[in-house]
XYZ file of C-alpha atoms in Angstrom:
675
model
C -30.449 37.835 -4.320
C -27.619 35.699 -5.715
C -25.925 36.642 -8.980
C -24.987 33.327 -10.596
C -22.584 33.032 -13.494
C -22.675 29.819 -15.572
C -19.702 28.796 -17.721
C -20.059 25.858 -20.123
C -16.994 24.063 -21.484
C -16.584 22.445 -24.922
C -13.615 20.378 -23.647
C -12.522 20.096 -27.259
C -14.725 17.340 -28.658
C -15.052 15.484 -25.323
C -18.210 17.438 -24.550
C -18.974 19.408 -27.691
C -18.728 16.289 -29.871
C -21.874 14.948 -28.215
C -23.602 17.819 -26.409
C -24.988 20.988 -27.996
C -22.983 23.413 -25.855
C -24.766 26.491 -27.217
C -28.151 25.012 -26.292
C -26.928 24.313 -22.765
C -25.613 27.869 -22.473
C -28.925 29.314 -23.703
C -30.810 27.120 -21.246
C -28.591 28.240 -18.361
C -29.308 31.869 -19.203
C -33.015 31.250 -18.532
C -32.526 29.844 -15.031
C -33.446 31.887 -11.917
C -30.744 34.238 -10.624
C -28.394 33.478 -13.544
C -27.021 36.837 -14.698
C -24.301 35.585 -17.052
C -23.979 32.417 -19.155
C -20.861 31.950 -21.253
C -19.062 29.130 -23.068
C -15.412 28.443 -23.858
C -13.397 25.827 -25.748
C -11.441 24.893 -22.606
C -12.689 26.380 -19.338
C -9.681 24.997 -17.441
C -7.279 26.923 -19.679
C -5.871 30.309 -18.699
C -8.347 32.096 -20.962
C -11.302 30.211 -19.487
C -10.259 30.915 -15.923
C -9.531 34.546 -16.733
C -13.082 34.898 -18.069
C -14.481 33.773 -14.724
C -12.076 35.871 -12.690
C -12.846 39.019 -14.665
C -16.600 38.623 -14.117
C -15.950 38.189 -10.381
C -13.618 41.215 -10.218
C -16.174 43.356 -12.040
C -18.830 42.391 -9.504
C -21.026 40.834 -12.167
C -21.329 37.463 -10.351
C -21.137 36.327 -6.722
C -21.805 32.625 -7.361
C -20.040 30.531 -10.024
C -21.185 27.352 -11.794
C -18.860 25.612 -14.250
C -20.304 22.872 -16.466
C -17.312 20.819 -17.575
C -15.344 17.753 -16.505
C -15.187 15.838 -13.243
C -14.924 17.907 -10.063
C -12.556 15.242 -8.741
C -9.701 16.754 -10.746
C -11.000 20.142 -11.949
C -12.870 21.592 -8.989
C -9.658 22.750 -7.217
C -8.660 24.677 -10.372
C -11.806 26.800 -10.399
C -11.994 27.233 -6.629
C -8.470 28.630 -6.697
C -9.352 30.921 -9.599
C -12.364 32.566 -7.973
C -10.522 32.844 -4.647
C -7.725 34.685 -6.427
C -10.330 37.021 -7.888
C -11.641 37.847 -4.407
C -14.640 35.492 -4.062
C -14.984 32.877 -1.332
C -13.982 29.592 -2.980
C -16.976 27.731 -1.544
C -19.374 29.924 -3.549
C -18.746 27.564 -6.436
C -20.546 24.522 -7.831
C -19.561 22.227 -10.678
C -21.768 20.285 -13.099
C -20.071 17.205 -14.517
C -21.398 17.120 -18.078
C -18.470 15.143 -19.480
C -18.324 11.955 -17.393
C -22.054 11.959 -16.591
C -23.471 13.096 -19.926
C -21.288 13.149 -23.058
C -19.146 10.132 -22.206
C -22.023 7.867 -21.193
C -24.489 8.933 -23.889
C -22.197 9.287 -26.893
C -24.722 7.993 -29.430
C -27.663 9.987 -28.068
C -26.820 13.618 -28.746
C -30.269 14.933 -27.879
C -30.525 12.898 -24.685
C -27.018 13.871 -23.610
C -27.837 17.546 -24.171
C -31.030 17.294 -22.106
C -29.137 15.529 -19.328
C -26.486 18.260 -19.364
C -29.224 20.881 -18.990
C -30.577 19.060 -15.929
C -27.083 18.874 -14.414
C -26.640 22.619 -14.927
C -30.086 23.360 -13.469
C -29.266 21.288 -10.410
C -25.925 23.033 -9.922
C -27.516 26.479 -10.285
C -30.253 25.519 -7.843
C -27.668 24.667 -5.223
C -25.413 27.635 -6.027
C -28.246 30.088 -5.266
C -28.151 28.980 -1.633
C -24.413 28.650 -1.125
C -22.846 30.744 1.602
C -19.202 31.453 2.441
C -17.278 28.788 4.339
C -13.784 29.016 5.790
C -11.015 26.447 6.081
C -9.542 25.615 9.458
C -5.990 24.657 10.372
C -4.472 22.275 12.914
C -0.887 22.005 14.129
C 1.284 19.080 13.041
C 3.539 16.762 15.028
C 6.921 16.933 13.309
C 7.505 13.185 13.054
C 6.692 10.430 10.581
C 6.027 6.714 10.775
C 7.121 4.264 8.071
C 5.507 0.822 8.317
C 7.592 -1.877 6.664
C 11.370 -1.860 6.312
C 12.047 -3.458 2.966
C 13.819 -1.465 0.280
C 10.740 0.763 -0.076
C 10.358 1.493 3.624
C 14.074 2.075 4.112
C 14.174 4.473 1.142
C 11.171 6.414 2.462
C 12.597 6.577 5.991
C 15.978 7.821 4.797
C 14.341 10.448 2.608
C 12.242 11.761 5.509
C 15.147 11.618 7.949
C 17.454 13.465 5.572
C 14.859 16.250 5.396
C 15.299 16.642 9.137
C 12.138 14.883 10.319
C 12.071 12.402 13.183
C 11.115 9.044 11.634
C 9.979 5.785 13.202
C 10.721 2.727 11.056
C 8.612 -0.282 12.077
C 9.392 -3.802 10.835
C 7.602 -6.992 11.932
C 10.658 -9.229 11.392
C 13.737 -9.241 13.666
C 15.755 -7.520 10.928
C 15.036 -4.831 8.402
C 15.663 -5.560 4.714
C 12.468 -7.257 3.534
C 12.388 -9.601 0.560
C 15.306 -7.866 -1.148
C 17.517 -9.289 1.617
C 16.614 -12.780 0.361
C 17.734 -12.084 -3.206
C 21.080 -13.182 -4.635
C 21.497 -10.666 -7.442
C 19.349 -8.050 -9.163
C 18.482 -7.551 -12.830
C 19.492 -6.218 -15.301
C 22.978 -5.500 -13.924
C 23.451 -8.762 -11.995
C 24.929 -6.851 -9.090
C 24.842 -8.320 -5.597
C 21.567 -7.579 -3.830
C 23.161 -7.511 -0.380
C 25.906 -5.180 -1.611
C 23.241 -2.620 -2.507
C 20.892 -3.179 0.381
C 23.146 -3.734 3.402
C 24.735 -0.236 3.362
C 21.251 1.280 3.222
C 20.117 -0.919 6.118
C 23.089 0.196 8.218
C 22.600 3.831 7.219
C 18.937 3.745 8.240
C 19.654 1.976 11.529
C 22.400 4.451 12.469
C 20.682 7.611 11.229
C 20.211 10.098 14.082
C 16.682 10.954 12.893
C 15.500 7.338 12.508
C 14.321 5.166 15.370
C 14.182 1.585 14.120
C 11.581 -0.613 15.794
C 12.390 -4.107 14.505
C 10.362 -7.163 15.518
C 7.425 -4.815 16.057
C 3.924 -4.358 14.676
C 1.416 -1.527 14.596
C -1.223 -2.405 17.182
C -3.551 0.590 16.867
C -3.838 3.940 15.132
C -6.164 6.815 15.856
C -6.118 10.533 15.239
C -5.839 12.419 11.979
C -3.357 14.057 9.647
C -0.792 15.950 11.632
C -1.766 14.232 14.866
C -1.765 10.436 14.625
C -1.539 8.472 17.863
C 0.089 5.106 17.168
C 0.578 2.118 19.435
C 3.441 -0.126 18.351
C 3.702 -3.593 19.837
C 7.341 -4.549 20.306
C 7.230 -8.333 20.244
C 8.932 -10.363 22.928
C 12.432 -11.422 21.845
C 13.279 -13.319 25.072
C 16.755 -11.837 24.573
C 17.954 -8.561 26.038
C 18.856 -6.679 22.874
C 20.737 -4.056 24.892
C 23.199 -6.760 25.932
C 23.123 -9.014 22.857
C 26.270 -8.715 20.721
C 24.971 -10.769 17.795
C 27.661 -13.436 18.204
C 25.226 -16.271 17.438
C 26.522 -18.617 20.148
C 22.994 -19.199 21.441
C 21.877 -20.398 17.998
C 24.879 -22.725 17.734
C 23.990 -24.446 21.011
C 20.189 -24.504 20.668
C 19.018 -28.116 19.988
C 15.526 -27.247 18.709
C 14.957 -27.017 14.947
C 12.203 -25.517 12.800
C 11.985 -24.632 9.077
C 13.874 -21.468 8.219
C 11.360 -19.179 6.496
C 14.120 -16.826 5.383
C 15.485 -19.715 3.299
C 12.008 -20.567 2.039
C 11.761 -23.604 4.293
C 14.600 -25.337 2.398
C 16.683 -25.584 5.562
C 16.193 -25.485 9.316
C 17.059 -22.869 11.867
C 17.211 -23.069 15.637
C 14.611 -21.784 18.057
C 17.262 -19.277 19.138
C 18.410 -17.585 15.956
C 19.692 -14.540 14.109
C 17.581 -13.955 11.010
C 20.456 -13.881 8.465
C 24.192 -13.071 8.467
C 23.798 -9.404 7.432
C 20.838 -8.784 9.752
C 20.301 -5.221 10.994
C 19.990 -5.088 13.900
C 22.109 -8.214 14.293
C 20.370 -9.493 17.388
C 19.207 -12.927 18.479
C 15.586 -13.898 19.016
C 14.128 -16.925 20.780
C 11.179 -18.394 18.884
C 9.211 -19.441 21.941
C 6.700 -21.496 19.925
C 9.448 -23.891 18.867
C 11.531 -23.690 22.041
C 11.633 -27.060 23.848
C 12.502 -25.509 27.241
C 15.778 -27.357 27.706
C 16.619 -28.372 31.278
C 13.045 -27.570 32.250
C 13.819 -23.884 31.823
C 10.444 -22.423 30.987
C 10.234 -18.658 30.907
C 9.786 -17.088 34.332
C 10.977 -20.064 36.405
C 14.027 -20.375 38.587
C 16.643 -22.937 37.496
C 17.140 -26.217 39.262
C 20.347 -26.639 41.232
C 22.857 -29.346 40.447
C 23.255 -31.278 43.704
C 26.846 -32.181 42.992
C 28.164 -28.801 41.910
C 25.651 -26.557 43.616
C 25.363 -24.542 40.392
C 22.195 -23.615 38.553
C 21.209 -25.856 35.631
C 20.779 -23.464 32.745
C 19.386 -23.943 29.265
C 22.027 -24.266 26.496
C 21.216 -20.797 25.140
C 21.742 -19.277 28.590
C 25.055 -21.053 29.081
C 26.268 -20.079 25.629
C 25.500 -16.356 25.978
C 28.672 -14.726 27.279
C 26.980 -11.322 27.360
C 24.282 -12.481 29.790
C 21.540 -11.395 27.381
C 19.403 -14.519 27.954
C 17.867 -14.967 31.396
C 14.951 -17.386 31.372
C 14.160 -16.741 35.030
C 12.696 -13.346 34.142
C 8.857 -13.330 33.951
C 8.766 -11.895 30.450
C 5.401 -10.927 28.992
C 4.825 -13.012 25.819
C 2.792 -10.141 24.404
C 5.824 -7.843 24.427
C 5.520 -4.156 25.222
C 3.497 -1.277 23.806
C 5.281 1.873 22.699
C 3.080 4.905 22.064
C 4.248 7.440 19.517
C 2.792 10.580 17.944
C 3.393 11.332 14.281
C 2.133 13.788 11.704
C 2.133 11.478 8.679
C 2.420 7.782 7.900
C 3.962 5.887 4.981
C 2.878 2.273 4.464
C 5.465 0.141 2.639
C 4.604 -3.346 3.835
C 5.632 -5.165 0.663
C 4.260 -8.455 -0.586
C 4.435 -12.216 -0.428
C 4.525 -14.823 -3.197
C 1.777 -17.412 -3.381
C 2.501 -20.795 -1.874
C 2.925 -23.591 -4.417
C 0.307 -25.648 -2.553
C -2.478 -23.709 -4.287
C -1.612 -25.297 -7.637
C -2.472 -28.992 -7.537
C -1.729 -29.455 -11.241
C 1.879 -28.387 -10.582
C 2.723 -31.376 -8.325
C 3.263 -29.257 -5.192
C 3.993 -32.406 -3.161
C 7.268 -32.858 -5.018
C 10.261 -31.343 -3.190
C 11.721 -30.585 -6.614
C 8.927 -28.139 -7.429
C 9.901 -24.873 -5.770
C 9.024 -21.191 -6.058
C 11.348 -18.679 -7.681
C 11.964 -17.065 -4.287
C 13.128 -20.423 -2.940
C 15.490 -20.694 -5.915
C 16.940 -17.301 -4.940
C 17.971 -18.825 -1.631
C 19.387 -21.938 -3.319
C 21.699 -19.912 -5.558
C 22.672 -17.431 -2.821
C 26.062 -17.840 -1.150
C 24.329 -17.443 2.232
C 21.602 -19.933 1.332
C 21.085 -23.521 2.479
C 23.505 -25.005 -0.096
C 26.128 -22.267 -0.029
C 25.137 -21.156 -3.523
C 25.309 -24.593 -5.183
C 22.369 -25.619 -7.361
C 21.222 -28.863 -5.727
C 17.861 -30.605 -5.899
C 16.035 -30.459 -2.560
C 15.068 -34.159 -2.800
C 18.589 -35.655 -2.955
C 21.091 -32.756 -3.007
C 22.151 -33.786 -6.515
C 22.926 -31.317 -9.309
C 20.048 -31.147 -11.836
C 20.733 -31.597 -15.541
C 17.448 -30.162 -16.834
C 15.391 -27.472 -15.157
C 12.139 -25.747 -16.063
C 10.756 -22.300 -15.334
C 6.984 -21.748 -15.389
C 5.658 -18.187 -15.518
C 2.319 -16.671 -14.467
C 1.479 -19.298 -11.836
C -1.514 -17.660 -10.169
C -1.020 -14.394 -12.101
C -3.219 -13.390 -15.067
C -5.501 -16.201 -13.946
C -9.238 -15.764 -13.325
C -9.071 -18.539 -10.712
C -6.537 -16.680 -8.561
C -5.223 -13.216 -9.497
C -6.069 -11.429 -12.741
C -3.190 -8.957 -12.408
C 0.264 -9.349 -13.932
C 2.870 -9.714 -11.187
C 5.089 -7.585 -13.394
C 8.641 -8.534 -12.411
C 8.369 -12.359 -12.639
C 9.524 -12.543 -16.266
C 12.661 -10.607 -15.471
C 13.654 -12.409 -12.283
C 13.218 -15.798 -13.988
C 15.413 -14.643 -16.875
C 17.933 -13.364 -14.318
C 18.009 -16.690 -12.506
C 18.327 -18.597 -15.782
C 21.209 -16.400 -16.934
C 23.076 -16.732 -13.649
C 22.712 -20.512 -13.698
C 23.658 -20.816 -17.371
C 26.815 -18.802 -16.735
C 27.739 -21.013 -13.790
C 26.637 -24.327 -15.334
C 26.973 -24.091 -19.144
C 25.865 -27.716 -19.613
C 22.596 -27.173 -17.745
C 19.508 -27.416 -19.988
C 17.116 -24.603 -19.101
C 13.577 -24.445 -20.502
C 11.401 -21.402 -19.858
C 7.620 -21.302 -20.476
C 5.901 -17.918 -20.792
C 2.497 -16.653 -21.852
C 4.586 -13.782 -23.194
C 7.767 -12.094 -22.005
C 7.227 -8.674 -20.431
C 10.467 -6.704 -20.285
C 9.498 -3.034 -20.390
C 12.101 -1.513 -18.073
C 15.321 0.288 -18.969
C 17.768 -2.264 -20.341
C 15.347 -5.133 -19.712
C 14.680 -6.186 -23.290
C 18.399 -6.293 -24.048
C 18.791 -8.478 -20.964
C 16.113 -10.852 -22.289
C 17.676 -10.949 -25.763
C 21.014 -11.814 -24.192
C 19.418 -14.770 -22.418
C 18.228 -16.208 -25.735
C 21.717 -15.826 -27.168
C 23.117 -17.835 -24.239
C 21.172 -20.908 -25.369
C 18.316 -20.751 -22.883
C 15.174 -22.269 -24.423
C 12.044 -20.079 -24.480
C 8.595 -21.513 -25.181
C 5.517 -19.359 -25.738
C 2.619 -21.192 -24.144
C 1.361 -22.332 -20.783
C 2.357 -25.421 -18.877
C -0.748 -27.571 -18.408
C 0.631 -29.599 -15.546
C 3.421 -31.659 -14.022
C 3.570 -35.380 -13.322
C 5.705 -36.928 -10.598
C 7.924 -39.756 -11.904
C 10.138 -42.319 -10.174
C 13.593 -41.073 -9.257
C 12.285 -37.689 -8.134
C 11.887 -36.560 -11.744
C 9.007 -34.539 -13.158
C 7.181 -34.801 -16.455
C 6.396 -31.377 -17.949
C 3.201 -31.201 -20.023
C 3.158 -27.979 -22.038
C 2.193 -26.372 -25.335
C 4.457 -24.552 -27.748
C 2.341 -21.921 -29.535
C 5.077 -20.981 -31.991
C 5.502 -24.625 -33.117
C 1.772 -25.251 -32.800
C 2.172 -28.506 -30.911
C 2.140 -30.076 -27.461
C 5.484 -30.870 -25.872
C 6.457 -33.248 -23.086
C 9.825 -33.806 -21.454
C 11.400 -34.838 -18.156
C 12.859 -32.225 -15.808
C 14.940 -32.590 -12.661
C 13.839 -29.294 -11.112
C 10.823 -27.033 -11.764
C 10.635 -23.387 -10.731
C 7.213 -21.735 -10.354
C 6.909 -17.954 -10.656
C 3.953 -17.723 -8.284
C 1.857 -14.571 -8.087
C 2.647 -11.522 -6.008
C -0.024 -10.754 -3.398
C -0.498 -8.986 -0.084
C 0.212 -11.048 3.052
C -2.752 -12.070 5.254
C -1.999 -9.482 7.949
C -2.608 -6.692 5.403
C -6.336 -6.865 6.153
C -5.936 -6.141 9.857
C -3.485 -3.330 9.115
C -5.958 -1.823 6.634
C -8.663 -1.863 9.306
C -6.395 -0.073 11.776
C -5.378 2.593 9.276
C -8.589 2.977 7.274
C -6.969 1.818 4.026
C -9.051 0.488 1.164
C -8.345 -2.334 -1.275
C -8.463 -2.106 -5.071
C -9.914 -4.717 -7.417
C -6.604 -6.604 -7.424
C -6.552 -6.761 -3.610
C -3.684 -4.326 -3.133
C -3.961 -1.105 -1.148
C -5.919 1.480 -3.119
C -4.271 4.770 -3.989
C -6.238 8.019 -4.118
C -5.972 8.301 -7.909
C -4.138 5.899 -10.241
C -2.488 8.737 -12.173
C -2.638 11.920 -10.124
C -2.465 10.476 -6.622
C -0.393 7.276 -6.845
C 1.059 7.560 -3.320
C -1.850 9.271 -1.544
C -4.813 7.429 -0.018
C -8.358 8.338 0.984
C -7.019 8.949 4.504
C -5.328 12.337 4.667
C -1.761 12.042 5.928
C -1.504 8.366 5.002
C 0.662 7.385 2.029
C 1.587 4.096 0.345
C 4.636 2.921 -1.567
C 6.078 -0.205 -3.102
C 4.454 -3.553 -3.764
C 1.683 -3.081 -1.203
C 0.194 -0.660 -3.770
C 0.797 -3.071 -6.657
C 3.596 -5.226 -8.108
C 6.723 -3.312 -9.097
C 10.448 -3.927 -9.307
C 13.167 -2.389 -7.146
C 13.782 0.864 -9.098
C 10.067 1.667 -9.251
C 9.645 0.793 -5.583
C 12.460 3.152 -4.592
C 11.059 5.910 -6.821
C 7.574 5.586 -5.374
C 8.945 5.408 -1.822
C 10.803 8.656 -2.311
C 7.648 10.189 -3.790
C 5.611 9.039 -0.793
C 8.239 10.442 1.563
C 8.148 13.797 -0.222
C 4.338 13.895 0.040
C 4.451 12.839 3.705
C 6.987 15.563 4.451
C 4.754 18.385 3.165
C 2.538 18.706 6.262
C 5.566 18.203 8.513
C 7.441 21.011 6.804
C 4.447 23.361 6.813
C 3.820 22.842 10.512
C 0.060 22.906 10.063
C -2.541 21.335 7.791
C -5.695 22.718 6.271
C -9.046 21.160 7.092
C -11.655 21.589 4.366
C -14.761 23.478 5.407
C -17.164 20.945 3.825
C -17.417 18.786 6.938
C -20.170 17.847 9.360
C -21.129 19.804 12.462
C -23.336 18.656 15.345
C -25.892 20.907 17.011
C -25.552 19.802 20.640
C -28.956 21.315 21.465
C -30.643 18.886 19.065
C -28.411 15.851 19.688
C -30.241 13.208 21.759
C -27.073 11.187 22.470
C -28.469 8.076 20.790
C -25.048 7.148 19.392
C -26.339 5.917 16.018
C -23.830 8.042 14.132
C -20.690 6.834 15.947
C -20.352 3.287 14.502
C -21.514 4.430 11.052
C -18.678 6.895 10.508
C -16.157 5.235 8.150
C -13.414 7.620 9.283
C -13.929 7.169 13.053
C -14.405 10.919 13.371
C -17.353 10.730 15.798
C -17.205 9.944 19.496
C -19.724 10.149 22.324
C -18.859 12.377 25.261
C -20.500 13.226 28.563
C -21.165 16.855 29.500
C -22.337 18.197 32.822
C -25.213 20.675 32.690
C -24.460 22.541 35.929
C -27.685 24.551 35.765
C -29.827 21.402 35.808
C -27.338 19.201 37.654
C -27.461 16.429 35.080
C -24.953 14.705 32.824
C -25.826 14.759 29.145
C -24.327 12.608 26.420
C -23.653 14.163 23.000
C -21.886 13.178 19.824
C -18.750 15.123 18.947
C -17.076 15.284 15.537
C -13.303 15.584 15.232
C -13.105 18.023 12.353
C -9.646 16.866 11.302
C -10.868 13.315 10.739
C -14.184 14.181 9.059
C -14.169 13.814 5.275
C -17.659 15.211 4.670
C -19.147 11.945 3.390
C -22.546 12.714 4.957
C -23.296 9.251 6.354
C -23.910 10.681 9.829
C -26.150 13.437 8.473
C -28.445 11.007 6.693
C -28.642 8.656 9.701
C -29.280 11.173 12.483
C -32.898 10.775 13.696
C -32.793 14.183 15.416
C -31.582 16.112 12.364
C -28.826 17.406 14.616
C -26.001 17.050 12.093
C -25.395 19.602 9.360
C -23.039 18.871 6.479
C -21.567 22.179 5.367
C -21.759 22.616 1.629
C -24.634 20.131 1.395
C -27.244 21.715 3.592
C -30.964 20.995 3.403
C -32.031 24.050 1.422
C -29.241 23.424 -1.101
C -30.182 19.766 -1.624
C -33.908 20.593 -1.849
C -33.128 23.228 -4.472
C -31.231 20.632 -6.522
C -34.096 18.172 -6.294
C -36.582 20.841 -7.299
C -34.487 21.750 -10.329
C -34.227 18.120 -11.425
C -37.950 17.462 -11.065
C -39.311 20.758 -12.451
């Protein structure tokens, strides 16, 4: 017979302010097999835990029920306590009488108390039938994968590599660096973005523990914490990177042009190109979609021979390449190559994109003089399309009046309800830089409100006002296109309490931060979830900001939510530290509360396999030598199973048992709730 001890928590006034804790304790004492029922002001405190441990050590109880807060955060505390006292940690059950009783029934003290009693009865009913379970361990591959090589991914990769772990750094673009590589300067110090980032890019690329896989994408992921099998698709460059010296001669001679996305489409690049001057690796790529196959030189064909000279007629890029890195006669696979790697943990730092201005019809997106703030970064950058000169895209003339519009697509029920967080500061940065360079430039800035919460940020904002930059509190209702490539700004000044209208030569939109479209396919491959703001969901917003629901998978940077560079670097280092834990330990623990299949009962129907959200179930064939037949059974990979119970509830043969939630335990809970 079980000896159950019940311990009811006051949780200060969180529980005791609504629930009659003494009545719940007295009720618990009357339940079957309950030998002790106690209460404490804070069960999670040292004194509360010591009370439980002492009862276990004295042999008074062999099952423990704690009626307190959410098991999501507090269950590990009590499991560890009873294990330290010598009791199997799975002989424990928790009743959540805070979140599910006092917090949701604050005005109904009697009803909340009765509900708490039912929760305790249910927990005791299950606890009577608990039996010891034991954790299992699996070995870990001592390597990590970082997906995305912006400032967050680079920081995470360097942190892991410096701990001594082999690290694969995967980036979908031809160069690492991410969006920070597109920036001119950074706030609030106005230091050169490239001067900060480029040394880190070089350090990561040359680090002996980092293997950089640029121009690559994750094609598939399977496995589990400690043992992920990853397929990385290395996209076809049509240039032999082992031979390419990064001289750029092929780009100089290539006649084909296409908008340069690195410069926000404000200039053109060639089909053969190097992404930007400080690219790492500094290697050329041929954009085959925009290649015009000069001299009839399609990929995989032999060149024609000049009848007069007897020499092969090569494409301009081939002729220009002195290193012989471009050979269009090779039958190159347009799909690239697949590289298979094994890693123990994964960090996702895939960054963000800014919304396209085309979404906002009221903002005259057809005008070339309406641009996004990221496009302005390229305009004012020395490596940008105008060499750092502020020129209007429509006529390459210097503007006299320019306008900044904040929260375009952010804090907007029609698009994104979240604040994009760093827009206020980068607009102020851009305005300050331009005002310093062009003192006669009239700069108007329209904000819902200015958000400058970082270290030194508010002083930076105050300094902008002192420079003569005009700030208006209120939204811009729309823009009108006028003759002469000018724009009419229609806005409202809340502080003056009146509408305002004026002409502007150039308008900058701070469009919302969001995940790029390929984030959905990556989430499906990795098992990531999305939060209400359509960013990758963390395990817990406060206690697990870099962890995810998939063990061994961590997130960092703007893919988890908008954040500026310092916060991105901090979170990336935190994610790297968390990802390094299983690598350093050499093995990982698998919780015992997982599913198990009885092969004797399994009919091989396969219903469970597609239902498993963690892809932990597979169908396998087994040969029954005694009967000479091949049988098909479901098999659960214990390291991938999270104990959700979907398979258990769906199995028509009742062949799947979920440890910790077995039939007799669940029936006992139901009986207690319906008694």
